[in-house]
Amino acid sequence: MTDFSLIRNFSIIAHIDHGKSTLADRLIQRCGGLSDRELKEQVLDTMDIERERGITIKAQTVRLKYTAKNGLIYQLNLMDTPGHVDFAYEVSRCLAACEGSLLVVDASQGVEAQTLANVYQAIDNNHEIIPVLNKIDLPAADPDRVKEQIEDVIGLDASDAIEISAKTGIGIDEVLEAVVHRLPSPKGDASAPLKALLIDSWYDVYLGVIILVRIVDGVLKPGMKIKMMSTGGGYIVDQVGVFTPKRETLASLNPGEVGFFTAGIKAVADCNVGDTVTEEKRMAAAPLPGFKPSVPVVFCGLFPTDAAEFDVLKESLGKLRLNDASFMFEPESSAALGFGFRCGFLGLLHLEIIQERLEREFNLDLVTTAPSVVYKIHMTNGSVIELHNPADMPDVVRIDRIEEPWIKATILVPDTYLGSILTLCTERRGVQVDLTYVGNRAMAVYRLPLNEVVFDFYDRLKSVSRGYASFDYHIDGYEDGQLVKLSILVNADPVDALSMIVHRAHAESRGRALCSKLKELIPRQLFKIAIQAAIGGKVVARETVSALRKDVTAKCYGGDITRKRKLLEKQKEGKKRMRQIGNVEIPQSAFLAALKMHED
């Protein structure tokens, strides 16, 4: 039986690129979790896409053994968490399973928006927090300024912050000693009924679903019959173990420990993250508080370029859903794009990652429609419907009012670029809540409509601040908005994949921009093509793609002019007839370019 006082459960939290995964590498190396031959950069980032982009997407856990300077051998359960705002859900789950956190701050860049968001989550979970200043070997590092920032912005005492360089290994021993002496040990009762918090689950082809748990009370052993308290499913445990970071099976998992078990479970849908696992014979009296379910905030349609690949797409989405419970999908059909799926994501990066994984891991060629958010439509008969797809918007006459989701955004930026950031937020209908200064950096808090953010807000924010601004947000309720549906018509046929919901004040400019963009993208035909943007029955913008002129008189050498005129009249008649029955094929490149359109 492991002594509680020798266990430490902690997670590493930080902004993107402040060195979480590199610090995890050094801790694994120092504790001998992997030999030098097995060690590679960002060893816990297992997906190709994580390694290429240099970001963590899935939180990973690892158990390490550390012999402290006082001679005692400690068991450290480390969780490396993502830094990006879209994966804050992964962070919240890890923090609920730990008692302490290492707060990593880049000694040259200082406190960023995501640093704040993650620290507040850790404080909400009553964590003991150890500030760690990373990258002190950089010429631009200024540890004293950053310590001051941590105290001013976060309100944490940073006088004993540890200065390290995760890349070169400076200060790693001090971090391990601080974890052992400054973080609390877990509490639990081995004789009580089993109570384990389900942190994560993923699908393995050979073992079925692997479930990651934090044991709160009781002991988990192979052969035990367990029950999920929210779904009521009963299973027999096959094996239990830990990651060191290699998978290692054990005889049991005791209170305070973090490890995995398999029980021949077929689908991840049967294992709700945040559920409580208990023993069927001796059930726990009450479940653990768990987590709020993840709520998708951005929706878009995914369609295969080749209609024959619909079944492959369906199967691929099912497989991805096994490893990522935070995205959802349902079938939909579109006149322009055929059959596909409406998918919900936690944010734009999440959308991009899922799309890239589908293209890469399953060799699919996809068309993605414009991202949209969930609107609440109050009908005149008193009912309320949720609208995910602008094409499904009911008749305007039946709508009483439309509510749109708003977010509360925190933007940290050097004051040189503050003016352009404030202009950008005002353009996007933002309402300023707060503006404070820490040294030469400003912290602006804004309320913004989410549909103004999902298009290209992040890209614009980075470009107007030369990459120095950092941005974090959370959903802040629904509000009434002056919203209208903007439809795009090509030769009087609506193109549902390009319809969008916009604010009335921006509808005309957005429509003009989209029409002129499509004019460049749609190839010319032998007849005129009218591209129109309309709100209800009112056309607000129009562009015309002029007809190609085929030279019908090419073979008339000399002779009478009437013959040429006859041929031209014939051509005119033909074009008229063609326009009546002519079908405009919009190429996929035009869809993609129009959807990626930046509003200049």
Coordinates of C-alpha atoms in Angstrom, one line a residue:
M1 CA 0.0 0.0 0.0
T2 CA 1.5 3.4 -1.0
D3 CA 1.9 6.0 1.8
F4 CA -0.4 9.0 1.0
S5 CA 2.2 11.4 2.2
L6 CA 4.6 10.3 -0.6
I7 CA 2.1 10.9 -3.5
R8 CA 1.9 14.3 -5.3
N9 CA -0.6 14.9 -8.1
F10 CA 0.1 18.1 -10.1
S11 CA -0.5 19.6 -13.5
I12 CA 1.5 22.0 -15.6
I13 CA -0.4 25.0 -16.7
A14 CA 0.7 27.9 -19.0
H15 CA -0.1 30.0 -22.0
I16 CA 0.7 28.5 -25.5
D17 CA 4.4 28.2 -26.2
H18 CA 5.6 29.0 -22.6
G19 CA 7.3 25.5 -22.4
K20 CA 4.9 23.1 -20.7
S21 CA 5.7 20.0 -22.8
T22 CA 9.4 20.7 -22.7
L23 CA 9.3 21.0 -18.9
A24 CA 7.4 17.7 -18.8
D25 CA 10.2 16.1 -21.0
R26 CA 12.9 17.3 -18.5
L27 CA 11.0 16.0 -15.5
I28 CA 10.5 12.6 -17.2
Q29 CA 14.2 12.5 -18.1
R30 CA 15.4 13.5 -14.6
C31 CA 13.2 10.9 -12.9
G32 CA 14.3 8.2 -15.4
G33 CA 10.8 7.6 -16.9
L34 CA 12.5 7.0 -20.3
S35 CA 16.1 6.2 -21.3
D36 CA 18.0 8.9 -23.2
R37 CA 17.5 6.7 -26.3
E38 CA 13.7 6.6 -26.0
L39 CA 13.4 10.3 -25.2
K40 CA 12.4 12.7 -28.0
E41 CA 11.2 16.3 -28.0
Q42 CA 7.7 16.8 -26.5
V43 CA 7.5 13.1 -25.7
L44 CA 3.9 13.5 -24.3
D45 CA 2.6 15.0 -27.6
T46 CA 1.8 11.7 -29.3
M47 CA -0.2 12.9 -32.4
D48 CA 1.7 14.0 -35.5
I49 CA -0.4 17.1 -35.8
E50 CA 0.6 18.1 -32.2
R51 CA 4.3 17.7 -33.0
E52 CA 4.1 19.6 -36.3
R53 CA 2.2 22.6 -34.9
G54 CA 4.1 22.5 -31.7
I55 CA 0.9 22.6 -29.6
T56 CA -0.6 20.2 -27.1
I57 CA -4.2 19.1 -27.9
K58 CA -4.8 16.1 -25.6
A59 CA -3.8 16.3 -21.9
Q60 CA -1.4 13.4 -21.0
T61 CA -0.6 11.9 -17.7
V62 CA 2.6 10.2 -16.5
R63 CA 3.7 8.6 -13.2
L64 CA 7.3 9.2 -12.1
K65 CA 9.4 8.0 -9.2
Y66 CA 11.6 10.7 -7.6
T67 CA 14.2 10.2 -4.9
A68 CA 14.2 13.5 -3.0
K69 CA 17.3 15.0 -1.2
N70 CA 15.8 13.7 2.1
G71 CA 16.2 10.1 0.8
L72 CA 12.4 9.4 0.5
I73 CA 11.0 8.0 -2.7
Y74 CA 8.0 10.0 -4.0
Q75 CA 5.4 9.0 -6.5
L76 CA 4.6 12.0 -8.8
N77 CA 1.5 12.0 -11.0
L78 CA 2.1 14.7 -13.6
M79 CA -0.4 16.0 -16.1
D80 CA 0.7 18.0 -19.1
T81 CA -2.2 20.2 -20.2
P82 CA -3.0 22.1 -23.5
G83 CA -2.6 25.9 -23.5
H84 CA -5.0 27.0 -26.3
V85 CA -8.3 28.5 -25.4
D86 CA -10.2 25.9 -27.5
F87 CA -8.9 23.0 -25.3
A88 CA -9.6 24.7 -21.9
Y89 CA -12.0 21.8 -21.3
E90 CA -9.1 19.4 -21.2
V91 CA -7.4 21.6 -18.7
S92 CA -10.4 21.8 -16.4
R93 CA -10.6 18.0 -16.2
C94 CA -6.9 17.6 -15.3
L95 CA -7.1 20.3 -12.6
A96 CA -10.0 18.5 -10.9
A97 CA -7.8 15.4 -10.5
C98 CA -4.9 17.2 -8.9
E99 CA -4.0 19.1 -5.7
G100 CA -1.4 21.4 -7.1
S101 CA -0.1 23.2 -10.2
L102 CA 3.1 24.4 -11.7
L103 CA 2.4 27.7 -13.3
V104 CA 4.9 28.2 -16.1
V105 CA 5.5 31.7 -17.3
D106 CA 7.9 32.7 -20.1
A107 CA 10.6 35.0 -18.5
S108 CA 10.8 37.1 -21.6
Q109 CA 7.1 37.4 -22.5
G110 CA 5.5 37.5 -19.1
V111 CA 1.9 36.9 -18.1
E112 CA -0.5 36.3 -21.1
A113 CA -4.2 35.9 -21.4
Q114 CA -4.3 32.1 -21.2
T115 CA -1.9 32.2 -18.2
L116 CA -4.6 34.2 -16.4
A117 CA -7.5 31.9 -17.5
N118 CA -5.7 28.7 -16.4
V119 CA -4.6 30.2 -13.1
Y120 CA -8.1 31.2 -12.2
Q121 CA -9.3 27.6 -13.0
A122 CA -6.6 26.2 -10.7
I123 CA -7.6 28.6 -7.9
D124 CA -11.2 27.5 -8.4
N125 CA -10.0 24.0 -7.8
N126 CA -8.3 25.1 -4.5
H127 CA -4.8 24.3 -5.9
E128 CA -1.5 25.1 -4.3
I129 CA 0.3 27.0 -7.1
I130 CA 4.1 27.1 -7.6
P131 CA 5.2 29.9 -10.1
V132 CA 8.0 28.7 -12.4
L133 CA 9.8 31.2 -14.7
N134 CA 11.0 29.4 -17.8
K135 CA 13.4 30.4 -20.6
I136 CA 15.7 32.4 -18.3
D137 CA 18.6 31.5 -20.6
L138 CA 17.2 33.8 -23.3
P139 CA 18.9 37.2 -23.8
A140 CA 15.5 39.0 -23.5
A141 CA 14.6 37.3 -20.2
D142 CA 13.7 39.7 -17.4
P143 CA 12.7 37.5 -14.3
D144 CA 12.3 40.5 -11.9
R145 CA 9.8 42.2 -14.2
V146 CA 7.8 39.0 -14.7
K147 CA 7.7 38.3 -11.0
E148 CA 6.3 41.8 -10.5
Q149 CA 3.7 41.0 -13.2
I150 CA 2.7 37.8 -11.5
E151 CA 2.1 39.6 -8.3
D152 CA 0.3 42.6 -9.9
V153 CA -1.9 40.8 -12.4
I154 CA -2.6 37.4 -10.7
G155 CA -2.0 38.4 -7.1
L156 CA 0.3 35.4 -6.4
D157 CA 3.3 35.7 -4.2
A158 CA 6.2 35.3 -6.7
S159 CA 9.1 36.0 -4.3
D160 CA 10.1 32.3 -4.3
A161 CA 9.3 31.6 -8.0
I162 CA 11.7 29.1 -9.4
E163 CA 13.9 30.2 -12.3
I164 CA 14.5 27.5 -14.9
S165 CA 15.3 26.7 -18.5
A166 CA 13.4 23.6 -19.5
K167 CA 15.4 23.4 -22.7
T168 CA 18.9 23.2 -21.1
G169 CA 17.7 21.6 -17.8
I170 CA 18.7 24.5 -15.5
G171 CA 16.7 24.4 -12.2
I172 CA 14.8 21.1 -12.8
D173 CA 16.0 19.7 -9.4
E174 CA 14.6 22.8 -7.7
V175 CA 11.2 22.2 -9.4
L176 CA 11.1 18.6 -8.2
E177 CA 12.0 19.6 -4.6
A178 CA 9.4 22.3 -4.6
V179 CA 6.7 19.8 -5.9
V180 CA 7.7 17.4 -3.0
H181 CA 7.8 20.0 -0.2
R182 CA 5.3 22.7 -1.3
L183 CA 2.4 20.8 -2.8
P184 CA -0.1 18.9 -0.6
S185 CA -0.5 15.1 -0.6
P186 CA -3.9 13.6 -1.6
K187 CA -6.4 12.4 1.0
G188 CA -8.5 9.3 0.8
D189 CA -9.8 6.2 2.5
A190 CA -8.7 2.7 1.2
S191 CA -11.4 0.9 3.2
A192 CA -14.3 3.0 1.9
P193 CA -16.4 2.0 -1.1
L194 CA -14.7 2.7 -4.4
K195 CA -15.1 6.2 -5.7
A196 CA -13.0 7.2 -8.8
L197 CA -13.3 10.3 -11.0
L198 CA -13.3 9.5 -14.8
I199 CA -10.9 12.1 -16.3
D200 CA -10.6 10.9 -19.9
S201 CA -11.2 8.0 -22.2
W202 CA -9.9 7.0 -25.6
Y203 CA -10.3 4.1 -27.9
D204 CA -7.6 1.4 -28.5
V205 CA -8.1 -1.1 -31.3
Y206 CA -7.0 -4.1 -29.2
L207 CA -8.2 -3.3 -25.7
G208 CA -11.4 -1.3 -26.4
V209 CA -11.9 1.9 -24.4
I210 CA -9.0 2.8 -22.0
I211 CA -10.3 4.9 -19.1
L212 CA -8.1 7.3 -17.1
V213 CA -9.3 7.7 -13.5
R214 CA -8.2 9.4 -10.3
I215 CA -9.0 7.2 -7.3
V216 CA -10.5 9.2 -4.5
D217 CA -11.6 6.4 -2.1
G218 CA -11.3 2.6 -2.2
V219 CA -9.1 0.3 -4.3
L220 CA -9.5 -0.6 -8.0
K221 CA -8.4 -4.2 -8.9
P222 CA -8.7 -6.5 -12.0
G223 CA -11.7 -8.8 -11.8
M224 CA -13.8 -6.2 -9.8
K225 CA -17.3 -5.5 -11.1
I226 CA -17.7 -1.7 -11.5
K227 CA -20.6 0.6 -12.3
M228 CA -20.7 4.0 -13.9
M229 CA -22.9 6.2 -11.7
S230 CA -24.4 8.5 -14.4
T231 CA -25.0 5.9 -17.2
G232 CA -25.6 2.9 -14.9
G233 CA -23.4 0.6 -17.1
G234 CA -21.8 -2.3 -15.3
Y235 CA -18.4 -3.8 -16.4
I236 CA -15.7 -6.2 -15.2
V237 CA -12.2 -4.7 -14.9
D238 CA -9.7 -6.5 -17.1
Q239 CA -6.5 -4.7 -16.2
V240 CA -5.3 -1.6 -14.3
G241 CA -2.1 0.3 -14.6
V242 CA -0.3 3.6 -15.1
F243 CA 1.7 5.4 -17.8
T244 CA 5.4 5.9 -17.0
P245 CA 5.0 7.3 -19.9
K246 CA 5.0 3.6 -21.2
R247 CA 1.9 1.6 -20.4
E248 CA 2.6 -0.5 -17.3
T249 CA 0.0 -2.9 -15.6
L250 CA -0.3 -3.0 -11.8
A251 CA -2.1 -5.3 -9.3
S252 CA -4.3 -2.4 -8.0
L253 CA -4.8 1.4 -8.0
N254 CA -5.0 2.9 -4.5
P255 CA -6.6 6.2 -3.2
G256 CA -4.8 9.3 -4.4
E257 CA -3.4 7.6 -7.5
V258 CA -4.0 8.4 -11.1
G259 CA -4.0 5.5 -13.6
F260 CA -6.0 3.7 -16.2
F261 CA -8.2 0.6 -16.5
T262 CA -9.8 -1.4 -19.3
A263 CA -13.1 -3.4 -19.0
G264 CA -13.9 -4.5 -22.5
I265 CA -16.0 -1.3 -23.1
K266 CA -16.9 -0.9 -26.8
A267 CA -17.8 2.8 -27.2
V268 CA -16.4 5.9 -25.6
A269 CA -20.0 7.2 -25.6
D270 CA -20.6 4.8 -22.6
C271 CA -18.0 6.6 -20.6
N272 CA -19.0 10.2 -19.7
V273 CA -16.0 12.3 -18.7
G274 CA -16.5 13.5 -15.1
D275 CA -18.6 10.4 -14.2
T276 CA -18.0 8.5 -10.9
V277 CA -16.8 4.9 -11.1
T278 CA -17.8 2.7 -8.2
E279 CA -18.1 -0.9 -7.2
E280 CA -21.4 -2.6 -8.0
K281 CA -21.6 -4.6 -4.7
R282 CA -20.6 -1.7 -2.5
M283 CA -21.7 1.5 -4.2
A284 CA -20.6 5.0 -3.1
A285 CA -23.3 7.0 -1.4
A286 CA -23.1 10.0 -3.7
P287 CA -21.2 10.7 -7.0
L288 CA -18.3 13.2 -7.2
P289 CA -19.2 16.7 -8.4
G290 CA -17.7 15.9 -11.9
F291 CA -17.6 18.5 -14.7
K292 CA -20.0 20.6 -16.7
P293 CA -20.5 18.8 -20.1
S294 CA -18.6 20.5 -23.0
V295 CA -20.9 22.7 -25.1
P296 CA -20.0 23.2 -28.8
V297 CA -19.9 26.9 -29.6
V298 CA -19.0 26.9 -33.4
F299 CA -20.8 24.8 -36.0
C300 CA -20.0 24.1 -39.6
G301 CA -20.9 21.7 -42.3
L302 CA -18.4 19.1 -43.5
F303 CA -19.1 17.6 -47.0
P304 CA -17.0 15.1 -49.0
T305 CA -15.9 16.5 -52.4
D306 CA -16.8 13.1 -53.9
A307 CA -20.4 12.1 -52.9
A308 CA -19.4 8.5 -53.0
E309 CA -17.2 9.1 -49.9
F310 CA -20.1 9.9 -47.6
D311 CA -20.0 6.5 -45.8
V312 CA -16.2 6.8 -45.3
L313 CA -16.7 10.3 -43.8
K314 CA -19.5 8.9 -41.5
E315 CA -17.2 6.1 -40.3
S316 CA -14.2 8.5 -39.8
L317 CA -16.2 11.0 -37.8
G318 CA -17.4 8.0 -35.6
K319 CA -13.8 7.0 -35.0
L320 CA -12.6 10.5 -34.2
R321 CA -15.6 10.9 -31.8
L322 CA -14.2 7.9 -29.9
N323 CA -11.1 9.8 -28.9
D324 CA -12.6 13.3 -28.7
A325 CA -15.9 13.4 -26.8
S326 CA -16.1 17.2 -27.1
F327 CA -17.2 17.4 -30.7
M328 CA -20.6 16.3 -32.1
F329 CA -22.0 15.7 -35.5
E330 CA -25.4 15.0 -37.2
P331 CA -26.2 14.4 -40.9
E332 CA -27.4 17.2 -43.1
S333 CA -27.9 17.7 -46.9
S334 CA -27.3 20.7 -49.1
A335 CA -28.5 21.4 -52.6
A336 CA -25.1 22.7 -53.6
L337 CA -22.8 20.2 -51.8
G338 CA -24.9 17.0 -51.4
F339 CA -24.9 14.9 -48.3
G340 CA -22.6 15.7 -45.4
F341 CA -22.6 16.4 -41.6
R342 CA -23.2 19.4 -39.4
C343 CA -20.5 19.4 -36.8
G344 CA -20.1 21.2 -33.5
F345 CA -16.7 22.3 -32.1
L346 CA -15.3 24.1 -29.1
G347 CA -13.7 26.8 -31.2
L348 CA -12.0 27.5 -34.6
L349 CA -8.7 25.8 -33.8
H350 CA -10.7 22.7 -32.7
L351 CA -12.5 22.8 -36.1
E352 CA -9.2 23.2 -37.9
I353 CA -7.6 20.3 -36.0
I354 CA -10.6 17.9 -36.6
Q355 CA -10.7 18.8 -40.3
E356 CA -6.9 18.2 -40.7
R357 CA -7.1 14.9 -38.8
L358 CA -10.0 13.7 -41.2
E359 CA -7.9 14.7 -44.3
R360 CA -4.8 13.2 -42.9
E361 CA -5.7 10.0 -41.0
F362 CA -8.6 9.0 -43.3
N363 CA -7.5 10.4 -46.7
L364 CA -10.7 12.4 -47.1
D365 CA -11.1 15.5 -49.4
L366 CA -13.5 17.8 -47.6
V367 CA -15.4 21.0 -48.2
T368 CA -16.1 23.1 -45.1
T369 CA -19.0 25.6 -45.0
A370 CA -18.7 28.9 -43.2
P371 CA -18.5 28.5 -39.4
S372 CA -21.7 29.7 -37.6
V373 CA -22.8 29.8 -34.0
V374 CA -26.0 28.7 -32.2
Y375 CA -28.8 31.3 -32.3
K376 CA -31.9 31.2 -30.2
I377 CA -34.9 32.1 -32.2
H378 CA -38.1 33.2 -30.4
M379 CA -41.1 32.5 -32.5
T380 CA -44.3 34.5 -32.5
N381 CA -46.2 31.5 -31.1
G382 CA -44.0 31.6 -28.0
S383 CA -41.7 28.7 -28.8
V384 CA -37.9 28.9 -28.9
I385 CA -35.8 27.0 -31.4
E386 CA -32.0 26.6 -31.6
L387 CA -30.6 27.4 -35.0
H388 CA -27.3 25.8 -36.0
N389 CA -27.5 26.2 -39.8
P390 CA -28.4 29.5 -41.4
A391 CA -30.1 27.6 -44.3
D392 CA -32.7 26.3 -41.8
M393 CA -33.8 29.8 -40.7
P394 CA -37.7 29.9 -40.5
D395 CA -39.8 32.5 -42.3
V396 CA -39.2 36.1 -41.0
V397 CA -42.9 36.6 -40.5
R398 CA -43.0 33.9 -37.8
I399 CA -39.9 35.2 -35.9
D400 CA -40.4 37.5 -32.9
R401 CA -36.7 38.1 -32.1
I402 CA -33.3 36.4 -32.4
E403 CA -30.8 36.1 -29.6
E404 CA -27.1 35.6 -30.3
P405 CA -24.3 34.3 -28.0
W406 CA -21.9 36.8 -26.5
I407 CA -18.4 36.2 -25.0
K408 CA -16.3 37.9 -22.5
A409 CA -12.8 38.3 -24.0
T410 CA -9.6 39.2 -22.2
I411 CA -6.9 40.7 -24.4
L412 CA -3.3 41.4 -23.2
V413 CA -1.3 43.7 -25.5
P414 CA 1.7 46.1 -25.3
D415 CA 0.3 49.6 -25.2
T416 CA 1.9 50.5 -28.6
Y417 CA -0.8 48.4 -30.3
L418 CA -3.7 49.2 -28.0
G419 CA -5.3 51.7 -30.3
S420 CA -5.7 49.3 -33.2
I421 CA -7.0 46.5 -30.9
L422 CA -9.7 48.9 -29.5
T423 CA -10.7 49.9 -33.1
L424 CA -10.9 46.2 -34.1
C425 CA -13.1 45.4 -31.1
T426 CA -15.4 48.4 -31.7
E427 CA -15.7 47.4 -35.4
R428 CA -16.9 43.9 -34.2
R429 CA -19.7 45.5 -32.1
G430 CA -17.6 45.0 -28.9
V431 CA -18.5 46.7 -25.6
Q432 CA -15.6 47.7 -23.3
V433 CA -15.9 46.3 -19.8
D434 CA -12.5 47.2 -18.3
L435 CA -9.0 48.5 -19.3
T436 CA -6.1 48.3 -16.9
Y437 CA -2.3 48.7 -17.2
V438 CA 0.5 46.5 -15.8
G439 CA 3.8 48.2 -16.6
N440 CA 3.7 48.9 -20.4
R441 CA 1.0 46.3 -21.1
A442 CA -2.7 46.9 -21.3
M443 CA -5.3 44.4 -20.3
A444 CA -8.6 45.1 -22.1
V445 CA -11.8 43.2 -21.2
Y446 CA -14.5 43.3 -23.8
R447 CA -17.9 41.8 -24.4
L448 CA -18.2 40.7 -28.1
P449 CA -20.8 38.8 -30.1
L450 CA -19.5 35.3 -30.8
N451 CA -20.4 35.4 -34.6
E452 CA -18.1 38.4 -35.1
V453 CA -15.2 36.4 -33.5
V454 CA -15.6 33.0 -35.3
F455 CA -14.8 34.4 -38.8
D456 CA -11.3 35.9 -38.7
F457 CA -11.0 37.8 -35.4
Y458 CA -8.0 35.9 -34.1
D459 CA -6.1 36.4 -37.4
R460 CA -6.9 40.1 -37.5
L461 CA -6.0 40.5 -33.8
K462 CA -2.6 38.9 -34.4
S463 CA -1.9 41.0 -37.5
V464 CA -2.8 44.4 -36.0
S465 CA -0.7 43.6 -32.9
R466 CA 2.3 42.2 -34.9
G467 CA 1.6 38.9 -33.0
Y468 CA 2.1 40.4 -29.5
A469 CA -1.6 40.3 -28.4
S470 CA -2.9 37.3 -26.5
F471 CA -6.6 36.5 -26.3
D472 CA -8.8 34.3 -24.1
Y473 CA -12.6 34.1 -23.9
H474 CA -15.5 32.4 -22.3
I475 CA -19.2 32.4 -23.2
D476 CA -21.2 35.1 -21.4
G477 CA -24.9 34.5 -22.1
Y478 CA -27.3 35.4 -24.9
E479 CA -28.6 38.8 -26.0
D480 CA -31.1 40.1 -28.5
G481 CA -29.6 41.2 -31.8
Q482 CA -30.6 42.9 -35.0
L483 CA -29.8 39.9 -37.1
V484 CA -30.8 39.0 -40.7
K485 CA -30.1 36.1 -43.0
L486 CA -28.0 37.0 -46.0
S487 CA -28.7 34.7 -49.0
I488 CA -26.5 34.4 -52.0
L489 CA -28.3 33.8 -55.4
V490 CA -26.5 32.7 -58.5
N491 CA -28.8 33.1 -61.6
A492 CA -31.7 33.4 -59.1
D493 CA -30.9 30.0 -57.5
P494 CA -30.1 30.3 -53.8
V495 CA -26.7 28.7 -52.8
D496 CA -27.5 27.5 -49.3
A497 CA -23.9 26.7 -48.4
L498 CA -23.0 30.4 -48.6
S499 CA -26.0 31.8 -46.7
M500 CA -25.0 33.4 -43.4
I501 CA -26.6 35.3 -40.5
V502 CA -25.2 38.8 -40.0
H503 CA -25.9 42.0 -38.2
R504 CA -28.2 44.2 -40.2
A505 CA -25.7 47.1 -40.2
H506 CA -23.0 44.8 -41.8
A507 CA -25.3 42.9 -44.2
E508 CA -24.8 45.2 -47.2
S509 CA -21.0 45.5 -47.0
R510 CA -20.7 41.7 -46.3
G511 CA -23.0 41.0 -49.3
R512 CA -21.0 43.3 -51.6
A513 CA -17.7 41.8 -50.6
L514 CA -19.0 38.2 -51.1
C515 CA -20.5 39.0 -54.6
S516 CA -17.3 40.7 -55.9
K517 CA -15.3 37.7 -54.5
L518 CA -17.5 35.2 -56.3
K519 CA -17.4 37.3 -59.5
E520 CA -13.6 36.6 -59.6
L521 CA -14.0 32.9 -58.8
I522 CA -16.9 31.7 -60.9
P523 CA -15.7 30.7 -64.4
R524 CA -17.4 32.5 -67.3
Q525 CA -20.0 30.7 -69.3
L526 CA -21.5 31.3 -72.7
F527 CA -24.2 33.3 -71.0
K528 CA -24.4 36.0 -68.4
I529 CA -24.4 35.0 -64.7
A530 CA -26.0 37.2 -62.1
I531 CA -24.6 36.9 -58.6
Q532 CA -26.9 38.6 -56.0
A533 CA -26.9 39.0 -52.2
A534 CA -30.4 39.3 -50.7
I535 CA -32.0 39.8 -47.4
G536 CA -35.4 38.2 -47.6
G537 CA -36.8 39.5 -50.9
K538 CA -34.6 42.6 -51.1
V539 CA -31.4 42.4 -53.2
V540 CA -28.7 44.4 -51.5
A541 CA -25.7 43.7 -53.9
R542 CA -25.2 42.4 -57.4
E543 CA -22.4 41.5 -59.7
T544 CA -22.6 40.1 -63.2
V545 CA -20.2 37.6 -64.8
S546 CA -20.2 38.6 -68.5
A547 CA -20.7 36.0 -71.1
L548 CA -17.8 34.4 -73.1
R549 CA -18.1 35.3 -76.7
K550 CA -17.5 32.5 -79.1
D551 CA -16.4 33.7 -82.5
V552 CA -19.1 32.2 -84.7
T553 CA -18.0 34.2 -87.8
A554 CA -14.5 32.8 -87.8
K555 CA -15.1 30.7 -90.9
C556 CA -16.7 33.5 -93.0
Y557 CA -14.1 34.7 -95.3
G558 CA -15.2 37.9 -97.1
G559 CA -18.6 37.7 -98.7
D560 CA -21.9 39.4 -97.7
I561 CA -22.3 41.0 -94.3
T562 CA -25.9 39.6 -94.0
R563 CA -24.4 36.1 -93.6
K564 CA -22.4 37.2 -90.6
R565 CA -25.3 39.0 -89.1
K566 CA -27.5 35.9 -89.5
L567 CA -24.9 33.8 -87.5
L568 CA -24.7 36.5 -84.8
E569 CA -28.5 36.6 -84.5
K570 CA -28.6 32.8 -84.2
Q571 CA -25.9 33.0 -81.4
K572 CA -28.0 35.5 -79.6
E573 CA -31.1 33.3 -79.7
G574 CA -29.0 30.3 -78.5
K575 CA -27.7 32.3 -75.5
K576 CA -31.2 33.4 -74.6
R577 CA -32.3 29.7 -74.5
M578 CA -29.2 28.7 -72.7
R579 CA -29.8 31.2 -69.9
Q580 CA -33.2 29.7 -69.3
I581 CA -31.9 26.2 -68.9
G582 CA -28.2 26.8 -68.2
N583 CA -26.9 25.4 -64.9
V584 CA -24.0 27.2 -63.2
E585 CA -21.5 24.8 -61.6
I586 CA -19.8 26.6 -58.8
P587 CA -16.3 25.1 -58.5
Q588 CA -15.2 24.0 -55.0
S589 CA -12.3 26.3 -55.0
A590 CA -14.8 29.2 -55.3
F591 CA -16.6 27.9 -52.2
L592 CA -13.5 27.6 -50.2
A593 CA -12.1 31.0 -51.2
A594 CA -15.5 32.7 -50.5
L595 CA -15.7 31.0 -47.1
K596 CA -12.2 32.1 -46.2
M597 CA -13.0 35.7 -47.2
H598 CA -11.5 38.2 -44.8
E599 CA -13.6 41.3 -44.3
D600 CA -11.2 44.1 -45.2

